[in-house]
Amino acid sequence: MSLMQEMNARALSLGVPLSAHVDLTYRCNERCEHCYLDHDDKGEMSTAEIRELLEEMAEAGVLFLTLSGGEPLLRRDCFEIIGHARSLLFHVKLKTNGVLIREQEAARLRALGLEQIQISVYSHRPEIHDAITKLPGSLQRTLAAIRFLQSQGLKVTVANVLMRGNLRDSEAVQKLATGMGARYALDPTITPMMSGDRSVLRLRIPAKDLSDVFRNPALVGDAEEFCAPPAPVDERMMEGIPCSAGHTACYISPYGDLFPCVQFPLPCGNVRREKFLDIWRDSPQLAEVRSIRGKNLPTCSSCAHLGSCTRCPGLAYMEGNMRGPSSADCEKSFVRTGVVTAGMKARGLSDLAILVQIQTQPLAAAV
Amino acid sequence: MDRTARMSEKYISRSPAIAARRLGDEMLIMSAADSTLFSLNPVATCIWQAADGRTPLSQIVERHVCTEFEIDPEEAYRDAAGFVEELAQHGILRISDDPEPEGPAAGEMP
C-alpha cells in the first residue's frame, strides 16, 4: 500500500475530508459545448466568505484543495484566495483554461506556491479547439499560458476531454503536452448539466471509438492489462465504498452549496448558513452516501465488474438512483472488457442490440 | 544532555514551500520541490511543530520529545538530527547555525 493509499484509508477511518473542490465562480470566458454549467452569477461567495471557508476547511483537515470554475481567474480576488489557501498550507491545484495567464500571472502563481495547474486542451488544431470553446484564438492563448507556467517551473497537466468532435486528436494533444514538458490526462467523461439537462451527452464518443481509445497503448499504457476481464468478485469488493465522494472528499459551489462531489449534485448543506465541519459531520444526505457499500447496490452487486468498474454514484444519481448503475460506466466496463454488465442486462436488450453491432465477438462470448 | 559534545547548535524552521495538515496524531507534509509525501509520526510531529527557527534543536528535543515520550536524550537528539537533515534535503525544513530574527514563524500551522 502506498503512503497516499494509507493516508486515504486513515482519513476514511477518522472521517476527515482530505480533499475538497471549490468552484470560485461559474462565470467563464469560454463557452465549451460540453460544459455542464450555466455561466450566470447567481450570488457568488464574497472574498471574506471564501477566506472563512478555507479556514474552516483547514481546521477540518482538508489538505488537497482544487480551485476551479467556470474560469476562476475571472474573479479579481483569485490570487488573494490562492494566497490565503497557501498560507493555510493547503496543497492547491488550480483548474483554468489559461486564457488570462500571461508572463506576469504565471510568475505570480509561482510566487504564491501553487502546486499544480490543470489546463484543458481539446485539440492541437485551432479550428477544432476554438470551435469547442467558442472563443476564437483560445488555443493560441492557452498554449502560451502553458509555456509561461512551465517557464516558471510550475507543474502543468493538460486535460484532454474526448468528444465526438476531437477524438482523432488525442495522440497529437498528448505529444503537444509532453513536448512542452506538461503531463497529459485523458478523460472521455461527458457529464449531464447540473440542471439535469442531458442534451450534452450527444457529444460522448461512440462506443466503437471508445474501444479504440481503450486499446491504444499510447493513451492507456498496458492495453492488455487495462482491458483484462474483471477479477472475481470477493468479500472486499462487496464491503467496499464506490469512491471518495462524501467519504474523504467534497465539492462546494460558488454559492456555498456543499455536495459529495462536483459530479454528484446532491445538496448536503450550505456553508453560508452552517459551519463546514457541521455539514460534513451531520448532513443526513452525506450519511446516506456513506452508508452505501458494494453489497447494497441492487443491480451492481450482482455484476462481474463490481470490483473494477469506475461506477460514478453521482452519474447514477443523475440517472435517478445513487445506488443504481451509471450507464456511462456500464458502457466503459463493457467496451473495455467485452463482458456485459448487470446494468446493461437490467436495461434490457435495446442497449445490447446497439452494442452487439460494435462488439459482436466479445459480447457473444460473454452472453 | 551534554551539549558541549556537539560542534554547534542547530536551528530549524518550517519551509513555507510545503503543504501540511494534521491527520489524527500524525502530520502529513508534501514537499513542493519534489511532490514527495511524508507522514510524520507523533515524535516527529512534535519536532516539526516546534520548528520556529529560534529554538535550538537540542531544546526542542529536551522540552518536547524527552519529556513527552520518555526517550533517552542523546539517542533522541541523534535521531532528531538525522530526521531534520532528511526533511531539509526535501526542502521541508530549513536548518541554520543561527536563530531567525523575531517575527512570525514561517509555515505557521492554522
Coordinates of C-alpha atoms in Angstrom, one line a residue:
Chain A
M1 CA 0.0 0.0 0.0
S2 CA 1.4 3.4 -1.0
L3 CA 1.6 6.2 1.5
M4 CA -1.1 8.0 -0.3
Q5 CA -3.4 5.0 0.0
E6 CA -2.5 4.6 3.7
M7 CA -3.3 8.3 4.2
N8 CA -6.7 7.9 2.4
A9 CA -7.5 4.8 4.5
R10 CA -6.6 6.7 7.7
A11 CA -8.7 9.8 6.6
L12 CA -11.6 7.4 5.9
S13 CA -11.4 5.8 9.3
L14 CA -11.2 9.2 11.0
G15 CA -13.9 10.8 8.9
V16 CA -11.6 13.5 7.7
P17 CA -12.3 15.4 4.4
L18 CA -8.9 15.1 3.0
S19 CA -9.7 16.8 -0.3
A20 CA -12.1 19.5 -1.4
H21 CA -13.0 21.0 -4.7
V22 CA -14.2 24.6 -4.6
D23 CA -15.6 26.4 -7.7
L24 CA -14.9 30.1 -7.2
T25 CA -17.3 31.1 -10.0
Y26 CA -19.4 29.6 -12.7
R27 CA -18.7 32.6 -15.0
C28 CA -16.4 31.8 -17.9
N29 CA -14.7 33.5 -20.8
E30 CA -15.2 30.3 -22.9
R31 CA -18.5 28.6 -23.8
C32 CA -17.4 25.0 -24.2
E33 CA -20.0 23.0 -25.9
H34 CA -19.8 20.1 -23.4
C35 CA -19.8 22.2 -20.2
Y36 CA -22.2 21.1 -17.5
L37 CA -22.6 24.6 -16.0
D38 CA -24.6 27.7 -16.7
H39 CA -22.4 30.8 -16.6
D40 CA -24.6 33.3 -14.8
D41 CA -23.6 34.8 -11.4
K42 CA -26.4 33.9 -9.0
G43 CA -24.7 35.4 -6.0
E44 CA -21.1 34.1 -5.5
M45 CA -19.5 33.9 -2.1
S46 CA -17.6 37.1 -1.2
T47 CA -13.8 37.1 -0.6
A48 CA -14.4 37.2 3.1
E49 CA -16.8 34.2 2.9
I50 CA -14.3 32.2 0.9
R51 CA -11.4 33.1 3.3
E52 CA -13.5 31.9 6.2
L53 CA -14.5 28.7 4.4
L54 CA -10.8 28.0 3.7
E55 CA -10.0 28.4 7.4
E56 CA -12.9 26.1 8.4
M57 CA -11.7 23.5 5.8
A58 CA -8.1 23.7 7.1
E59 CA -9.4 23.2 10.6
A60 CA -11.5 20.2 9.4
G61 CA -8.4 18.5 7.9
V62 CA -8.6 19.3 4.2
L63 CA -5.1 19.1 2.7
F64 CA -5.8 18.8 -1.1
L65 CA -7.7 21.8 -2.4
T66 CA -8.8 22.2 -6.0
L67 CA -9.9 25.7 -7.1
S68 CA -11.8 25.8 -10.3
G69 CA -14.9 27.2 -12.0
G70 CA -16.1 28.5 -14.5
E71 CA -12.9 30.3 -15.1
P72 CA -11.5 31.1 -11.6
L73 CA -9.2 33.8 -12.8
L74 CA -12.3 35.9 -13.8
R75 CA -12.5 36.7 -10.1
R76 CA -10.4 39.7 -9.2
D77 CA -9.7 38.2 -5.8
C78 CA -8.5 34.8 -7.3
F79 CA -4.8 35.5 -6.4
E80 CA -5.8 36.6 -2.9
I81 CA -7.8 33.4 -2.4
I82 CA -4.9 31.3 -3.6
G83 CA -2.5 33.2 -1.4
H84 CA -4.8 32.7 1.6
A85 CA -5.1 29.0 0.8
R86 CA -1.3 28.6 0.7
S87 CA -0.8 30.5 3.9
L88 CA -3.1 27.8 5.4
L89 CA -0.8 25.2 4.0
F90 CA -3.2 23.7 1.5
H91 CA -1.9 21.7 -1.4
V92 CA -3.5 23.9 -4.1
K93 CA -4.4 22.8 -7.6
L94 CA -5.9 25.3 -10.0
K95 CA -8.1 24.3 -12.9
T96 CA -8.2 27.0 -15.6
N97 CA -8.4 27.5 -19.3
G98 CA -5.2 29.6 -19.1
V99 CA -6.6 32.3 -21.4
L100 CA -5.9 35.1 -18.8
I101 CA -2.5 33.8 -17.8
R102 CA 0.5 35.7 -19.3
E103 CA 4.0 36.0 -18.0
Q104 CA 3.1 38.2 -15.1
E105 CA 0.3 36.0 -13.9
A106 CA 2.4 32.9 -14.2
A107 CA 5.1 34.5 -12.1
R108 CA 2.5 35.5 -9.5
L109 CA 1.2 32.0 -9.3
R110 CA 4.7 30.7 -8.9
A111 CA 5.3 33.1 -6.1
L112 CA 2.2 32.0 -4.3
G113 CA 3.4 28.4 -4.2
L114 CA 0.7 26.9 -6.3
E115 CA 1.4 23.2 -6.5
Q116 CA -0.3 22.2 -9.7
I117 CA -2.3 23.7 -12.6
Q118 CA -4.6 21.8 -14.9
I119 CA -5.5 23.3 -18.3
S120 CA -7.9 21.9 -20.8
V121 CA -6.7 21.4 -24.4
Y122 CA -9.2 19.8 -26.8
S123 CA -7.1 19.7 -29.9
H124 CA -3.7 20.7 -31.4
R125 CA -5.7 22.3 -34.2
P126 CA -7.1 25.8 -33.6
E127 CA -10.1 25.2 -35.8
I128 CA -11.2 22.3 -33.5
H129 CA -10.2 23.6 -30.1
D130 CA -11.7 27.1 -30.7
A131 CA -14.9 25.6 -32.2
I132 CA -15.3 23.6 -28.9
T133 CA -14.5 26.6 -26.6
K134 CA -16.4 29.0 -28.9
L135 CA -13.6 31.6 -28.2
P136 CA -11.5 32.5 -31.3
G137 CA -7.8 32.4 -30.6
S138 CA -8.3 30.4 -27.4
L139 CA -5.9 27.6 -28.3
Q140 CA -3.1 30.0 -29.0
R141 CA -3.6 31.8 -25.7
T142 CA -4.0 28.6 -23.8
L143 CA -0.7 27.1 -25.2
A144 CA 1.1 30.4 -24.5
A145 CA -0.1 30.2 -20.9
I146 CA 1.2 26.6 -20.6
R147 CA 4.6 27.8 -21.8
F148 CA 4.6 30.8 -19.4
L149 CA 3.7 28.4 -16.5
Q150 CA 6.3 25.8 -17.5
S151 CA 9.0 28.5 -17.7
Q152 CA 8.2 29.4 -14.1
G153 CA 8.7 25.7 -13.1
L154 CA 5.1 25.1 -12.3
K155 CA 3.6 21.6 -12.8
V156 CA 1.1 21.7 -15.6
T157 CA -1.3 18.9 -16.5
V158 CA -3.0 19.1 -19.9
A159 CA -6.5 17.7 -19.6
N160 CA -7.9 16.3 -22.8
V161 CA -11.6 15.7 -22.7
L162 CA -12.6 13.4 -25.6
M163 CA -15.7 14.1 -27.6
R164 CA -17.1 13.2 -31.0
G165 CA -15.5 16.4 -32.4
N166 CA -11.9 15.9 -31.2
L167 CA -11.5 12.2 -30.7
R168 CA -9.0 11.8 -33.5
D169 CA -6.7 14.4 -32.0
S170 CA -5.9 12.8 -28.6
E171 CA -2.4 11.4 -29.6
A172 CA -1.4 14.8 -31.1
V173 CA -2.5 16.6 -27.9
Q174 CA -0.5 14.1 -25.9
K175 CA 2.6 14.8 -28.0
L176 CA 2.0 18.6 -27.7
A177 CA 1.7 18.3 -23.9
T178 CA 4.7 16.2 -23.4
G179 CA 6.7 18.3 -25.9
M180 CA 6.0 21.3 -23.6
G181 CA 7.0 19.4 -20.5
A182 CA 3.5 19.1 -19.2
R183 CA 1.7 16.0 -18.0
Y184 CA -1.2 14.6 -20.1
A185 CA -4.6 13.3 -18.8
L186 CA -7.2 11.8 -21.0
D187 CA -10.9 12.0 -20.0
P188 CA -13.7 10.5 -22.0
T189 CA -16.4 11.5 -19.5
I190 CA -19.1 13.9 -20.5
T191 CA -21.4 14.9 -17.6
P192 CA -25.1 15.9 -17.8
M193 CA -25.6 19.6 -16.9
M194 CA -26.1 20.5 -13.2
S195 CA -29.6 21.5 -14.2
G196 CA -30.3 17.9 -15.2
D197 CA -30.3 18.7 -18.9
R198 CA -28.8 15.7 -20.7
S199 CA -28.5 17.1 -24.2
V200 CA -24.7 17.5 -23.9
L201 CA -24.4 13.7 -23.7
R202 CA -24.9 13.6 -27.5
L203 CA -21.2 14.7 -27.6
R204 CA -20.0 11.5 -25.9
I205 CA -17.8 9.5 -28.2
P206 CA -19.4 6.4 -29.7
A207 CA -18.6 3.0 -28.1
K208 CA -16.6 1.8 -31.2
D209 CA -14.2 4.8 -30.9
L210 CA -14.1 4.4 -27.1
S211 CA -12.9 0.9 -27.7
D212 CA -10.1 2.2 -29.9
V213 CA -9.1 4.6 -27.2
F214 CA -9.0 1.9 -24.6
R215 CA -6.8 -0.3 -26.8
N216 CA -4.3 2.4 -27.6
P217 CA -1.1 1.8 -25.5
A218 CA 0.0 5.4 -26.1
L219 CA -3.1 6.5 -24.2
V220 CA -3.8 3.8 -21.6
G221 CA -0.4 2.2 -21.1
D222 CA -0.6 -1.6 -21.0
A223 CA -3.8 -2.1 -23.1
E224 CA -3.9 -5.8 -22.4
E225 CA -4.0 -5.2 -18.6
F226 CA -6.3 -2.2 -19.0
C227 CA -8.8 -4.3 -21.0
A228 CA -8.4 -7.5 -19.0
P229 CA -11.6 -9.3 -17.8
P230 CA -12.7 -8.3 -14.3
A231 CA -11.3 -10.2 -11.3
P232 CA -13.8 -12.5 -9.5
V233 CA -16.0 -10.5 -7.0
D234 CA -14.9 -11.1 -3.4
E235 CA -15.9 -10.0 0.1
R236 CA -13.6 -6.9 0.0
M237 CA -15.4 -5.6 -3.1
M238 CA -18.8 -6.3 -1.5
E239 CA -17.8 -4.3 1.6
G240 CA -16.1 -1.6 -0.5
I241 CA -17.2 2.0 -1.0
P242 CA -17.8 3.3 -4.5
C243 CA -15.4 6.3 -4.4
S244 CA -14.2 9.0 -2.1
A245 CA -17.2 11.3 -2.7
G246 CA -18.7 12.2 0.6
H247 CA -16.2 10.0 2.4
T248 CA -12.9 11.9 2.2
A249 CA -13.9 14.4 -0.5
C250 CA -16.5 17.0 -1.2
Y251 CA -17.4 19.9 -3.5
I252 CA -18.5 23.4 -2.8
S253 CA -20.2 25.6 -5.4
P254 CA -19.6 29.4 -5.8
Y255 CA -22.9 29.9 -3.8
G256 CA -21.7 27.9 -0.8
D257 CA -23.7 24.7 -1.5
L258 CA -21.9 21.6 -0.4
F259 CA -22.2 18.4 -2.5
P260 CA -20.4 15.0 -2.2
C261 CA -18.5 15.7 -5.4
V262 CA -18.5 18.1 -8.4
Q263 CA -20.2 15.3 -10.4
F264 CA -22.7 14.4 -7.6
P265 CA -25.4 17.2 -7.4
L266 CA -27.0 16.0 -4.1
P267 CA -27.3 19.1 -1.9
C268 CA -26.0 18.5 1.6
G269 CA -25.9 21.9 3.1
N270 CA -24.7 25.5 2.6
V271 CA -21.5 26.9 4.2
R272 CA -23.1 30.4 4.4
R273 CA -25.7 29.1 6.8
E274 CA -23.7 26.3 8.7
K275 CA -20.1 25.6 9.5
F276 CA -18.3 23.4 7.0
L277 CA -17.5 20.8 9.7
D278 CA -21.1 20.7 10.9
I279 CA -22.3 19.9 7.5
W280 CA -19.5 17.4 6.9
R281 CA -20.3 15.6 10.2
D282 CA -24.1 15.9 10.4
S283 CA -25.6 16.1 7.0
P284 CA -28.2 13.3 6.6
Q285 CA -27.5 13.3 2.8
L286 CA -23.8 12.6 3.4
A287 CA -24.7 9.9 5.9
E288 CA -26.8 8.2 3.3
V289 CA -24.0 8.4 0.7
R290 CA -21.6 7.0 3.3
S291 CA -23.9 4.1 4.1
I292 CA -23.6 2.6 0.7
R293 CA -21.4 -0.5 0.2
G294 CA -20.9 -2.7 -2.9
K295 CA -23.3 -5.2 -1.4
N296 CA -26.1 -2.5 -1.1
L297 CA -26.2 -1.8 -4.9
P298 CA -29.4 -3.5 -6.1
T299 CA -28.1 -4.1 -9.6
C300 CA -24.3 -3.7 -9.5
S301 CA -23.8 -6.1 -6.5
S302 CA -24.5 -8.9 -8.9
C303 CA -22.2 -7.5 -11.6
A304 CA -18.9 -9.1 -12.6
H305 CA -17.4 -5.7 -12.8
L306 CA -18.2 -4.7 -9.2
G307 CA -14.5 -4.5 -8.2
S308 CA -13.1 -2.8 -11.2
C309 CA -15.9 -0.6 -12.6
T310 CA -15.5 3.1 -12.5
R311 CA -19.2 3.4 -11.5
C312 CA -19.8 7.0 -10.5
P313 CA -22.5 7.3 -7.8
G314 CA -23.0 10.9 -9.0
L315 CA -23.8 9.9 -12.5
A316 CA -26.0 7.2 -11.2
Y317 CA -27.8 9.8 -9.0
M318 CA -28.3 12.0 -12.1
E319 CA -29.9 8.9 -13.8
G320 CA -32.3 8.7 -10.8
N321 CA -30.7 6.4 -8.2
M322 CA -27.4 6.9 -6.4
R323 CA -27.4 3.1 -5.7
G324 CA -28.1 2.3 -9.3
P325 CA -25.8 1.7 -12.3
S326 CA -24.3 4.6 -14.2
S327 CA -24.9 3.8 -17.8
A328 CA -21.8 5.6 -19.0
D329 CA -19.7 3.5 -16.7
C330 CA -21.5 0.3 -17.7
E331 CA -20.6 1.2 -21.3
K332 CA -16.9 1.8 -20.4
S333 CA -16.7 -1.5 -18.5
F334 CA -18.3 -3.4 -21.4
V335 CA -16.2 -1.7 -24.1
R336 CA -13.0 -2.2 -22.1
T337 CA -13.5 -5.9 -21.4
G338 CA -16.3 -7.3 -23.6
V339 CA -18.1 -8.6 -20.6
V340 CA -21.7 -7.5 -20.4
T341 CA -22.6 -5.6 -17.2
A342 CA -25.6 -6.2 -14.9
G343 CA -26.8 -2.7 -15.6
M344 CA -27.0 -3.4 -19.3
K345 CA -28.8 -6.7 -18.7
A346 CA -31.3 -4.8 -16.4
R347 CA -32.0 -2.2 -19.0
G348 CA -32.9 -5.0 -21.5
L349 CA -31.9 -5.9 -25.0
S350 CA -32.3 -2.5 -26.5
D351 CA -28.9 -1.4 -25.2
L352 CA -27.4 -4.7 -26.0
A353 CA -28.7 -4.6 -29.6
I354 CA -26.8 -1.4 -30.2
L355 CA -23.7 -2.7 -28.6
V356 CA -23.8 -6.1 -30.4
Q357 CA -23.1 -4.2 -33.6
I358 CA -19.8 -2.8 -32.3
Q359 CA -18.6 -5.7 -30.2
T360 CA -20.1 -8.8 -31.7
Q361 CA -17.4 -11.2 -30.8
P362 CA -16.8 -10.4 -27.1
L363 CA -20.5 -9.9 -26.4
A364 CA -21.4 -13.3 -28.0
A365 CA -18.7 -14.9 -25.9
A366 CA -19.9 -13.2 -22.7
V367 CA -23.6 -14.0 -23.2
Chain B
M1 CA 22.1 16.3 27.7
D2 CA 25.8 17.0 27.1
R3 CA 25.7 20.0 24.7
T4 CA 29.5 20.5 24.8
A5 CA 29.8 17.3 22.8
R6 CA 28.2 19.0 19.8
M7 CA 30.1 21.2 17.3
S8 CA 27.3 23.8 17.3
E9 CA 23.6 24.3 17.8
K10 CA 21.1 23.8 15.0
Y11 CA 18.0 26.0 14.5
I12 CA 15.2 24.6 12.4
S13 CA 12.3 26.3 10.7
R14 CA 9.4 25.1 8.6
S15 CA 9.7 25.9 4.9
P16 CA 6.7 27.8 3.5
A17 CA 7.0 25.8 0.3
I18 CA 5.1 22.9 1.6
A19 CA 1.5 21.7 2.1
A20 CA 0.8 20.2 5.5
R21 CA -2.1 19.0 7.7
R22 CA -2.5 17.1 10.9
L23 CA -4.3 13.7 10.4
G24 CA -5.1 12.1 13.7
D25 CA -1.8 12.2 15.7
E26 CA 0.3 12.3 12.6
M27 CA 1.4 15.2 10.3
L28 CA 1.1 14.9 6.5
I29 CA 3.6 17.0 4.6
M30 CA 4.0 17.4 0.9
S31 CA 7.1 18.9 -0.5
A32 CA 6.5 21.5 -3.2
A33 CA 10.0 20.9 -4.5
D34 CA 9.6 17.3 -5.5
S35 CA 6.0 16.4 -4.5
T36 CA 7.3 13.8 -2.0
L37 CA 4.7 13.0 0.6
F38 CA 5.7 12.4 4.2
S39 CA 3.8 11.2 7.2
L40 CA 5.4 12.2 10.4
N41 CA 4.8 10.1 13.5
P42 CA 3.9 11.8 16.8
V43 CA 7.5 12.3 17.9
A44 CA 8.5 13.8 14.5
T45 CA 5.3 15.9 14.5
C46 CA 6.3 17.4 17.9
I47 CA 9.7 18.4 16.4
W48 CA 8.0 19.8 13.3
Q49 CA 5.6 21.9 15.2
A50 CA 8.3 23.3 17.5
A51 CA 10.5 24.3 14.5
D52 CA 10.2 28.0 14.9
G53 CA 13.7 28.9 13.7
R54 CA 14.5 30.4 17.1
T55 CA 14.5 27.5 19.5
P56 CA 17.7 25.3 19.3
L57 CA 17.1 21.8 18.2
S58 CA 18.6 20.5 21.5
Q59 CA 16.0 22.4 23.4
I60 CA 13.2 21.2 21.2
V61 CA 14.3 17.6 21.8
E62 CA 14.6 18.2 25.6
R63 CA 11.3 20.1 26.0
H64 CA 9.1 18.3 23.6
V65 CA 10.5 14.9 22.9
C66 CA 12.2 13.6 26.0
T67 CA 9.6 14.8 28.4
E68 CA 6.5 13.7 26.3
F69 CA 7.9 10.4 25.0
E70 CA 10.4 9.4 27.7
I71 CA 13.2 8.8 25.3
D72 CA 17.0 8.9 26.2
P73 CA 18.2 12.4 25.4
E74 CA 21.4 11.5 23.5
E75 CA 19.5 9.0 21.4
A76 CA 16.7 11.4 20.8
Y77 CA 19.0 14.1 19.7
R78 CA 20.8 11.8 17.3
D79 CA 17.5 10.6 15.8
A80 CA 16.2 14.2 15.6
A81 CA 19.3 15.4 13.8
G82 CA 19.0 12.7 11.2
F83 CA 15.3 13.4 10.8
V84 CA 15.8 17.1 10.2
E85 CA 18.6 16.5 7.8
E86 CA 16.4 14.3 5.7
L87 CA 13.5 16.8 5.7
A88 CA 15.9 19.6 4.8
Q89 CA 17.1 17.6 1.8
H90 CA 13.5 17.6 0.5
G91 CA 13.1 21.4 1.2
I92 CA 10.6 20.8 4.0
L93 CA 12.7 22.1 6.9
R94 CA 15.4 24.8 6.9
I95 CA 18.5 24.3 9.1
S96 CA 20.6 27.2 10.2
D97 CA 23.5 27.7 12.7
D98 CA 21.9 31.0 13.8
P99 CA 18.4 31.8 15.2
E100 CA 16.0 33.6 12.9
P101 CA 15.1 37.2 13.8
E102 CA 11.9 37.8 15.8
G103 CA 8.7 37.9 13.8
P104 CA 6.0 35.4 12.7
A105 CA 7.4 31.9 12.2
A106 CA 7.3 30.7 8.6
G107 CA 4.8 27.9 7.7
E108 CA 2.7 28.6 10.8
M109 CA 0.0 25.9 11.1
P110 CA -3.6 27.2 11.3

